[in-house]
Amino acid sequence: MEDLRLDPGQLGTGDMDPESFRRHGRAVVDRIAEYLANPERWRVLPAMEPGDLYRQIPPAAPSRPESMEAILADFDRLILPATTHWNHPGFFGYFAITGSAPGILAESLIAMLNVNAMLWRTGPAATELEDATLGWLARMIGLPDGLDGVINDTASASTLVALAAAREAAGLRIREAGLAGRTDVPPLRIYCSEEAHSSVDKAALTLGLGLRGIRRIPTDEAFRLDVGALEAAIAEDRAAGIRPIAVVATVGTTSVTAVDPVPAIADVCERKGLWLHVDGAYGGIAAAIPELRGVLAGCERADSIVVNPHKWMFTPIDCSALYTRHPAVVRGAFSLVPEYLKTPEGESVKNLMDYGNSLGRRFRALKLWFILRYFGTEGIADRLREHIRLANVFREAIDDATDFERLAPVPFSVVVFRHRPAELAGDEAALDAHNGRLLERINATGRYFLSHTRVRGKYAIRLAVGNLRTREEHVRGAWELIRRLARE
């Protein structure tokens, strides 16, 4: 029967009293510890249909207080079984991520402080720790000193900010005069590879450039942006009266984790006077491994670069680090200071609200600080190496199987493949349908979760390693299941 007893502190008009908080806090920490110790007790992908949870939630909030015991019991009963468990060692979908224990503890302290670091004054520690930890992160992955950084929620936001800065740097007075109805502003164009993330397109939509403002450049045999095709596209657009403003290069593309030739792209951008933004949201973190530092070659010449600690550095989502060589340009694109946000410090401090669209700024730097200190740069590198090793265990299994086909190189920890039985060889539509069914059967087991993409038009299955709790037994177990289901 439901426990409706209330805590003494719940009877007044204040917050939960400290003793009740300690008691319930211990219960929450125990749940977290148990969850992290035994994530495999849950299906990775829940066995539910759309609306199943919604129908179990009352149509209105309770008018009277409910006990924390009842609330936590409903968390156990309703929420955990309806969650896709990204912290599960069998989660191989998208870019597998980890909410690590030190990051989870930091999130609790972030919530405790409840800081909005919009101004230096409203969050001195949050502002200054952000600068310090982003300096640590930059040095760990080999970026040069002197870059200015801010933490956004996701790479989509970071890319939007970077491309807004590129638009500002074009000198078209868009901040003041906008785009609508202007005859003095030609169509604007941003370039990226055909493998680039959709956040580039969304940024163009948001910035008023439209989807026609994006030109996707063909890639070479290794899925890297073709620099010759880029130069030709820029020349063609300029001849047609289109104004190029930026190029987005990618270090670790979403589908196949390809690395664009950033040094050569930087040469083009410098010759043509274009802003270079590098999307290193996933692959950029690999530069924490000293022997892979070269994946960021040329990025020191970029005007902006984003890397995501929440993708492959064990930081609970969300935490996206955006660096730029031109903070004044970024500030010029966004800074707007009404009277109620003016402070005596003036220009002597950095106010994070000036470097993006959001006024509110969470204290995200605290969890990054915890992660960097708890694991250390060597510990982070060791864990990334292990993920790459595990991906190559799976790659070798794919390469050794005569009826499976790998569809892309494996520079990091993602393997892209398909099953190609002899009886379907040459029938691409049938192969697509077969692999789509195979993926659904894999995920329906609840033991593993993989995602899909298309590679040169072919339906492909992606296995991404990135969770701290994933071991070789999970990778080999996934392979055995995939092989069995494919051949049944």
Coordinates of C-alpha atoms in Angstrom, one line a residue:
M1 CA 0.0 0.0 0.0
E2 CA 1.3 3.5 -0.8
D3 CA 3.1 5.3 2.0
L4 CA 1.4 8.7 2.3
R5 CA 3.2 9.8 5.5
L6 CA 4.8 13.2 5.2
D7 CA 8.1 14.4 6.4
P8 CA 7.9 17.0 9.2
G9 CA 9.5 19.6 7.0
Q10 CA 6.9 19.0 4.3
L11 CA 4.1 20.4 6.4
G12 CA 5.2 24.0 6.3
T13 CA 5.8 26.4 3.4
G14 CA 9.6 25.9 3.1
D15 CA 11.9 23.3 1.6
M16 CA 12.6 19.8 2.7
D17 CA 14.3 19.9 6.1
P18 CA 17.9 18.9 6.3
E19 CA 17.4 15.6 8.2
S20 CA 14.8 14.5 5.7
F21 CA 17.1 15.5 2.9
R22 CA 19.9 13.4 4.4
R23 CA 17.6 10.4 4.6
H24 CA 16.2 10.6 1.1
G25 CA 19.6 11.6 -0.2
R26 CA 21.1 8.4 1.0
A27 CA 18.2 6.5 -0.7
V28 CA 18.9 8.3 -4.0
V29 CA 22.7 7.7 -3.7
D30 CA 22.0 4.0 -2.9
R31 CA 19.9 3.8 -6.0
I32 CA 22.5 5.4 -8.2
A33 CA 25.3 3.1 -6.8
E34 CA 23.1 0.0 -7.4
Y35 CA 22.3 1.2 -10.9
L36 CA 25.9 1.8 -11.8
A37 CA 26.9 -1.5 -10.3
N38 CA 24.2 -3.5 -12.1
P39 CA 23.1 -1.7 -15.3
E40 CA 22.6 -5.0 -17.0
R41 CA 19.5 -5.8 -14.9
W42 CA 17.7 -3.5 -17.3
R43 CA 16.9 -3.9 -21.0
V44 CA 18.9 -1.4 -23.0
L45 CA 15.9 -0.5 -25.1
P46 CA 12.6 -0.7 -23.1
A47 CA 9.9 -3.1 -24.2
M48 CA 7.2 -0.5 -24.6
E49 CA 5.0 1.2 -27.2
P50 CA 4.6 4.9 -27.6
G51 CA 2.2 6.3 -24.9
D52 CA 2.6 3.4 -22.5
L53 CA 4.2 5.6 -19.8
Y54 CA 2.0 8.6 -20.5
R55 CA -1.1 6.6 -19.8
Q56 CA 0.2 5.7 -16.4
I57 CA 0.8 9.3 -15.3
P58 CA -2.1 11.1 -13.7
P59 CA -3.6 13.9 -15.8
A60 CA -2.9 16.6 -13.2
A61 CA -0.3 17.3 -10.5
P62 CA -1.3 16.3 -6.9
S63 CA -2.9 19.1 -4.9
R64 CA -1.6 17.8 -1.6
P65 CA 2.1 16.9 -0.9
E66 CA 3.2 13.3 -1.6
S67 CA 6.0 11.5 0.3
M68 CA 9.4 11.0 -1.1
E69 CA 9.0 7.3 -0.5
A70 CA 6.0 7.3 -2.9
I71 CA 7.8 9.4 -5.5
L72 CA 11.0 7.3 -5.4
A73 CA 8.8 4.1 -5.6
D74 CA 7.2 5.5 -8.7
F75 CA 10.6 6.3 -10.2
D76 CA 11.5 2.6 -9.7
R77 CA 8.2 1.4 -11.0
L78 CA 7.5 3.8 -13.9
I79 CA 10.7 5.6 -15.0
L80 CA 13.5 3.0 -15.0
P81 CA 11.6 0.4 -17.1
A82 CA 10.6 3.1 -19.6
T83 CA 14.1 4.4 -20.1
T84 CA 16.6 3.7 -22.9
H85 CA 19.7 3.0 -20.8
W86 CA 22.6 4.9 -22.3
N87 CA 24.7 3.9 -19.2
H88 CA 24.3 0.2 -20.1
P89 CA 27.5 -1.6 -21.3
G90 CA 25.4 -3.0 -24.2
F91 CA 24.5 0.4 -25.5
F92 CA 26.3 0.6 -28.8
G93 CA 23.9 3.1 -30.5
Y94 CA 24.7 6.5 -31.9
F95 CA 27.9 7.7 -30.0
A96 CA 27.8 5.6 -26.8
I97 CA 28.3 7.8 -23.8
T98 CA 28.9 7.5 -20.1
G99 CA 27.5 9.4 -17.2
S100 CA 30.4 8.5 -14.9
A101 CA 30.2 8.5 -11.1
P102 CA 32.4 11.6 -10.5
G103 CA 30.3 13.5 -13.1
I104 CA 27.1 12.4 -11.4
L105 CA 28.3 13.6 -8.0
A106 CA 29.3 16.9 -9.6
E107 CA 25.8 17.2 -11.1
S108 CA 24.4 17.0 -7.6
L109 CA 26.6 19.8 -6.4
I110 CA 25.7 21.9 -9.5
A111 CA 22.1 21.5 -8.6
M112 CA 22.9 22.4 -5.0
L113 CA 24.5 25.7 -6.0
N114 CA 21.8 26.4 -8.6
V115 CA 24.0 29.0 -10.3
N116 CA 23.1 31.0 -13.3
A117 CA 26.4 32.2 -14.5
M118 CA 25.1 34.7 -17.0
L119 CA 27.4 37.4 -15.5
W120 CA 30.7 37.1 -13.8
R121 CA 29.0 38.7 -10.7
T122 CA 26.2 36.0 -10.7
G123 CA 28.7 33.2 -11.0
P124 CA 32.3 34.1 -10.3
A125 CA 33.4 30.5 -9.6
A126 CA 31.4 29.2 -12.5
T127 CA 32.9 31.8 -14.9
E128 CA 36.5 31.4 -13.8
L129 CA 36.4 27.6 -13.5
E130 CA 35.0 27.4 -17.0
D131 CA 38.1 29.3 -18.3
A132 CA 40.5 27.2 -16.3
T133 CA 39.0 23.8 -17.2
L134 CA 38.6 24.7 -20.8
G135 CA 42.3 25.5 -20.7
W136 CA 43.1 22.1 -19.2
L137 CA 41.0 20.4 -21.9
A138 CA 42.6 22.3 -24.7
R139 CA 46.1 21.4 -23.5
M140 CA 45.1 17.8 -23.1
I141 CA 44.0 17.5 -26.7
G142 CA 46.9 19.6 -28.1
L143 CA 45.1 22.8 -29.0
P144 CA 47.2 26.0 -28.8
D145 CA 47.2 28.3 -25.9
G146 CA 45.3 31.6 -26.3
L147 CA 42.0 30.2 -27.5
D148 CA 38.9 31.5 -25.8
G149 CA 36.4 28.9 -24.8
V150 CA 32.8 28.6 -23.5
I151 CA 30.7 25.6 -22.6
N152 CA 27.4 25.2 -24.3
D153 CA 24.8 22.4 -24.0
T154 CA 25.4 20.5 -27.2
A155 CA 27.5 20.7 -30.4
S156 CA 24.4 21.9 -32.2
A157 CA 24.4 25.1 -30.1
S158 CA 28.2 25.4 -30.4
T159 CA 28.0 25.2 -34.2
L160 CA 25.2 27.7 -34.3
V161 CA 27.3 30.2 -32.3
A162 CA 30.3 29.6 -34.5
L163 CA 28.4 30.1 -37.7
A164 CA 26.7 33.2 -36.3
A165 CA 30.2 34.5 -35.7
A166 CA 31.1 33.7 -39.3
R167 CA 28.2 35.7 -40.5
E168 CA 29.2 38.6 -38.2
A169 CA 32.8 38.4 -39.5
A170 CA 31.5 38.8 -43.1
G171 CA 30.9 42.4 -42.3
L172 CA 27.3 42.6 -43.7
R173 CA 25.7 44.5 -40.8
I174 CA 23.3 41.7 -40.3
R175 CA 23.2 42.2 -36.5
E176 CA 21.8 45.7 -37.1
A177 CA 19.9 45.5 -40.3
G178 CA 19.0 41.8 -40.6
L179 CA 18.6 39.9 -43.8
A180 CA 15.0 40.4 -44.8
G181 CA 14.3 42.7 -47.7
R182 CA 17.9 43.7 -48.3
T183 CA 19.1 44.1 -51.9
D184 CA 22.7 44.8 -50.8
V185 CA 23.2 41.3 -49.3
P186 CA 23.7 38.4 -51.8
P187 CA 22.7 34.8 -51.0
L188 CA 25.2 33.5 -48.4
R189 CA 26.8 30.1 -48.5
I190 CA 28.3 27.7 -46.0
Y191 CA 30.2 24.6 -47.1
C192 CA 30.6 21.2 -45.5
S193 CA 31.0 17.6 -46.6
E194 CA 28.2 15.3 -47.6
E195 CA 29.0 13.5 -44.3
A196 CA 28.7 16.5 -42.1
H197 CA 26.2 16.6 -39.2
S198 CA 22.7 18.0 -39.7
S199 CA 23.4 20.7 -37.0
V200 CA 25.1 22.6 -39.8
D201 CA 21.8 22.7 -41.8
K202 CA 19.9 23.6 -38.6
A203 CA 22.3 26.5 -38.0
A204 CA 21.7 27.8 -41.5
L205 CA 17.9 27.6 -40.9
T206 CA 18.2 29.5 -37.7
L207 CA 20.5 32.1 -39.1
G208 CA 18.2 32.9 -42.0
L209 CA 20.4 31.4 -44.7
G210 CA 18.0 28.6 -45.5
L211 CA 18.8 25.1 -46.6
R212 CA 20.0 26.6 -49.9
G213 CA 22.7 28.4 -47.8
I214 CA 24.4 25.0 -47.3
R215 CA 26.4 23.4 -50.1
R216 CA 27.5 19.8 -49.3
I217 CA 30.8 18.9 -50.9
P218 CA 31.5 15.3 -52.2
T219 CA 33.9 13.1 -50.3
D220 CA 36.8 10.9 -51.3
E221 CA 37.1 7.1 -50.9
A222 CA 37.7 7.5 -47.2
F223 CA 34.6 9.8 -46.8
R224 CA 36.7 12.9 -46.3
L225 CA 35.8 16.3 -47.8
D226 CA 37.2 16.6 -51.3
V227 CA 39.3 19.8 -51.2
G228 CA 39.4 20.2 -54.9
A229 CA 35.6 20.0 -55.1
L230 CA 35.4 22.6 -52.3
E231 CA 37.6 25.1 -54.2
A232 CA 35.6 24.5 -57.4
A233 CA 32.3 25.1 -55.5
I234 CA 33.5 28.3 -54.0
A235 CA 34.6 29.6 -57.4
E236 CA 31.3 28.6 -59.0
D237 CA 29.3 30.2 -56.3
R238 CA 31.2 33.5 -56.4
A239 CA 30.8 33.6 -60.2
A240 CA 27.0 33.2 -59.7
G241 CA 26.8 36.1 -57.2
I242 CA 26.7 34.0 -54.0
R243 CA 28.8 35.1 -51.0
P244 CA 30.7 32.3 -49.4
I245 CA 31.2 32.9 -45.6
A246 CA 32.3 29.7 -43.9
V247 CA 33.5 26.1 -44.2
V248 CA 32.7 23.4 -41.7
A249 CA 35.2 20.6 -41.5
T250 CA 34.6 17.5 -39.4
V251 CA 36.9 15.4 -37.2
G252 CA 34.8 12.2 -36.7
T253 CA 31.7 12.4 -38.9
T254 CA 28.5 11.1 -37.4
S255 CA 27.9 8.1 -39.7
V256 CA 31.4 6.8 -40.4
T257 CA 33.7 8.9 -38.1
A258 CA 35.8 10.2 -41.0
V259 CA 38.3 12.9 -40.5
D260 CA 38.3 15.7 -43.1
P261 CA 41.7 17.0 -44.3
V262 CA 41.7 20.1 -42.0
P263 CA 45.2 21.5 -43.0
A264 CA 44.2 21.6 -46.7
I265 CA 40.8 23.0 -45.9
A266 CA 42.5 25.7 -43.7
D267 CA 44.7 26.6 -46.7
V268 CA 41.6 27.2 -48.8
C269 CA 39.8 29.2 -46.1
E270 CA 42.9 31.5 -45.6
R271 CA 43.2 32.1 -49.3
K272 CA 39.5 32.8 -49.8
G273 CA 38.9 34.7 -46.5
L274 CA 36.4 32.2 -45.1
W275 CA 35.7 31.3 -41.5
L276 CA 36.8 27.7 -40.7
H277 CA 34.8 25.9 -38.1
V278 CA 35.8 22.4 -37.1
D279 CA 33.2 20.0 -35.7
G280 CA 35.3 17.7 -33.5
A281 CA 32.4 16.9 -31.2
Y282 CA 33.2 13.2 -31.2
G283 CA 36.6 12.6 -32.8
G284 CA 38.3 15.6 -31.3
I285 CA 38.4 14.0 -27.9
A286 CA 40.5 11.2 -29.4
A287 CA 43.4 13.7 -29.4
A288 CA 43.7 13.1 -25.6
I289 CA 45.6 9.9 -26.7
P290 CA 49.1 11.3 -27.4
E291 CA 49.6 8.9 -30.4
L292 CA 46.4 10.2 -31.9
R293 CA 47.1 13.9 -31.4
G294 CA 47.4 14.2 -35.2
V295 CA 43.6 13.9 -35.7
L296 CA 43.4 17.6 -34.8
A297 CA 46.2 18.6 -37.2
G298 CA 45.3 22.0 -38.7
C299 CA 42.7 22.8 -36.1
E300 CA 45.1 25.3 -34.5
R301 CA 44.3 27.4 -37.7
A302 CA 40.6 27.1 -37.3
D303 CA 38.5 30.1 -36.4
S304 CA 36.4 27.9 -34.1
I305 CA 36.3 24.3 -33.0
V306 CA 33.9 22.3 -30.9
V307 CA 34.6 19.1 -28.9
N308 CA 32.1 17.4 -26.6
P309 CA 33.2 16.0 -23.3
H310 CA 29.7 14.5 -23.0
K311 CA 30.3 12.3 -26.1
W312 CA 33.4 10.4 -25.3
M313 CA 34.9 11.8 -22.1
F314 CA 32.5 10.3 -19.5
T315 CA 30.8 13.7 -18.7
P316 CA 27.1 13.5 -18.0
I317 CA 25.2 15.2 -20.8
D318 CA 25.3 18.1 -21.5
C319 CA 28.7 19.6 -22.0
S320 CA 30.0 21.0 -25.3
A321 CA 33.2 23.0 -25.4
L322 CA 33.5 25.7 -28.1
Y323 CA 36.8 27.4 -28.7
T324 CA 37.6 30.3 -30.9
R325 CA 40.5 32.5 -31.9
H326 CA 38.2 35.5 -32.3
P327 CA 36.2 36.0 -29.1
A328 CA 35.5 39.6 -30.0
V329 CA 33.7 38.5 -33.1
V330 CA 31.6 36.0 -31.2
R331 CA 30.8 38.7 -28.7
G332 CA 30.0 41.1 -31.4
A333 CA 27.4 38.7 -32.8
F334 CA 25.6 38.1 -29.5
S335 CA 26.4 40.7 -26.8
L336 CA 23.3 42.7 -25.7
V337 CA 23.4 44.3 -22.3
P338 CA 20.2 45.9 -21.0
E339 CA 20.4 48.2 -18.0
Y340 CA 19.4 45.5 -15.5
L341 CA 22.4 43.4 -16.6
K342 CA 25.0 46.1 -16.3
T343 CA 27.4 45.6 -13.4
P344 CA 30.3 47.7 -11.9
E345 CA 32.9 45.2 -13.3
G346 CA 32.1 46.4 -16.8
E347 CA 34.6 45.3 -19.5
S348 CA 37.1 44.0 -16.9
V349 CA 35.4 40.6 -16.6
K350 CA 34.1 37.9 -19.0
N351 CA 30.3 37.6 -18.9
L352 CA 29.3 34.3 -20.4
M353 CA 25.9 35.6 -21.6
D354 CA 27.8 37.6 -24.3
Y355 CA 29.0 34.5 -26.1
G356 CA 25.8 32.9 -27.3
N357 CA 22.1 33.1 -27.4
S358 CA 21.4 31.8 -23.9
L359 CA 21.2 34.2 -21.0
G360 CA 21.1 31.3 -18.5
R361 CA 24.3 29.4 -18.1
R362 CA 24.6 26.3 -16.0
F363 CA 27.7 25.6 -13.9
R364 CA 28.8 22.9 -16.4
A365 CA 32.5 23.5 -15.8
L366 CA 32.2 21.9 -12.3
K367 CA 31.5 18.4 -13.7
L368 CA 34.3 18.8 -16.3
W369 CA 36.7 19.8 -13.5
F370 CA 35.7 16.7 -11.5
I371 CA 36.2 14.4 -14.5
L372 CA 39.6 15.8 -15.5
R373 CA 40.8 15.6 -11.9
Y374 CA 39.3 12.2 -11.0
F375 CA 40.5 10.3 -14.1
G376 CA 43.5 12.4 -15.0
T377 CA 44.8 12.9 -18.5
E378 CA 46.5 9.6 -18.6
G379 CA 43.5 7.8 -17.2
I380 CA 41.3 9.3 -19.9
A381 CA 43.7 8.3 -22.6
D382 CA 43.9 4.8 -21.3
R383 CA 40.1 4.4 -21.3
L384 CA 39.8 5.8 -24.9
R385 CA 42.5 3.4 -26.0
E386 CA 40.5 0.5 -24.6
H387 CA 37.4 1.6 -26.4
I388 CA 39.3 1.8 -29.7
R389 CA 40.7 -1.7 -29.0
L390 CA 37.2 -3.1 -28.3
A391 CA 35.9 -1.6 -31.6
N392 CA 38.8 -3.3 -33.4
V393 CA 37.9 -6.6 -31.8
F394 CA 34.5 -6.2 -33.4
R395 CA 36.0 -5.0 -36.7
E396 CA 38.2 -8.1 -36.9
A397 CA 35.2 -10.3 -36.4
I398 CA 33.4 -8.5 -39.2
D399 CA 36.4 -8.6 -41.6
D400 CA 36.8 -12.4 -40.9
A401 CA 33.2 -13.3 -41.7
T402 CA 32.6 -14.0 -45.4
D403 CA 28.9 -13.0 -45.2
F404 CA 29.5 -9.6 -43.4
E405 CA 30.8 -6.5 -45.0
R406 CA 32.5 -3.5 -43.3
L407 CA 31.4 -0.3 -45.1
A408 CA 33.9 2.3 -43.7
P409 CA 37.3 2.5 -42.0
V410 CA 37.5 2.4 -38.2
P411 CA 39.7 5.3 -37.1
F412 CA 38.1 5.5 -33.6
S413 CA 35.6 3.3 -31.9
V414 CA 32.7 3.0 -34.3
V415 CA 32.3 0.1 -36.7
V416 CA 29.9 0.4 -39.7
F417 CA 28.8 -2.8 -41.4
R418 CA 26.1 -4.9 -42.9
H419 CA 25.2 -8.5 -43.4
R420 CA 25.5 -9.6 -47.0
P421 CA 24.4 -13.2 -47.5
A422 CA 25.3 -14.7 -50.8
E423 CA 21.7 -15.2 -51.9
L424 CA 21.1 -11.4 -51.7
A425 CA 24.3 -10.3 -53.4
G426 CA 23.6 -7.6 -56.0
D427 CA 20.1 -6.8 -54.8
E428 CA 20.6 -3.6 -52.8
A429 CA 16.9 -3.1 -52.0
A430 CA 16.7 -6.6 -50.5
L431 CA 20.0 -6.1 -48.6
D432 CA 18.7 -2.8 -47.2
A433 CA 15.4 -4.5 -46.0
H434 CA 17.3 -7.5 -44.6
N435 CA 19.7 -5.4 -42.6
G436 CA 16.8 -3.2 -41.3
R437 CA 15.0 -6.3 -40.1
L438 CA 18.3 -7.6 -38.5
L439 CA 18.8 -4.3 -36.6
E440 CA 15.2 -4.5 -35.2
R441 CA 15.7 -8.1 -34.1
I442 CA 19.0 -7.2 -32.4
N443 CA 17.5 -4.3 -30.5
A444 CA 14.3 -6.3 -29.6
T445 CA 16.4 -8.6 -27.5
G446 CA 17.0 -5.8 -25.0
R447 CA 20.6 -7.0 -24.5
Y448 CA 22.2 -4.6 -27.0
F449 CA 21.2 -1.4 -28.8
L450 CA 22.8 -0.5 -32.1
S451 CA 21.8 2.3 -34.6
H452 CA 21.9 2.6 -38.4
T453 CA 22.9 5.0 -41.1
R454 CA 23.4 5.0 -44.9
V455 CA 26.8 4.7 -46.4
R456 CA 26.9 5.7 -50.1
G457 CA 23.2 4.9 -50.2
K458 CA 23.5 1.5 -48.5
Y459 CA 21.7 0.7 -45.3
A460 CA 24.3 0.1 -42.6
I461 CA 24.4 -0.9 -39.0
R462 CA 26.6 1.1 -36.5
L463 CA 28.2 -0.3 -33.4
A464 CA 29.7 2.5 -31.3
V465 CA 31.9 1.7 -28.2
G466 CA 32.2 4.5 -25.6
N467 CA 30.8 3.4 -22.3
L468 CA 33.2 2.9 -19.3
R469 CA 31.4 -0.3 -18.3
T470 CA 31.7 -2.0 -21.7
R471 CA 34.1 -4.9 -21.7
E472 CA 35.3 -7.3 -24.3
E473 CA 32.6 -9.8 -23.3
H474 CA 29.9 -7.3 -24.3
V475 CA 31.4 -6.7 -27.7
R476 CA 31.9 -10.4 -28.3
G477 CA 28.4 -11.1 -27.0
A478 CA 27.0 -8.6 -29.4
W479 CA 28.9 -10.2 -32.3
E480 CA 27.6 -13.7 -31.4
L481 CA 24.0 -12.5 -31.2
I482 CA 24.3 -10.5 -34.5
R483 CA 25.8 -13.5 -36.3
R484 CA 23.2 -15.9 -35.0
L485 CA 20.3 -13.6 -35.8
A486 CA 21.7 -12.8 -39.3
R487 CA 21.9 -16.5 -40.2
E488 CA 18.6 -17.7 -38.8

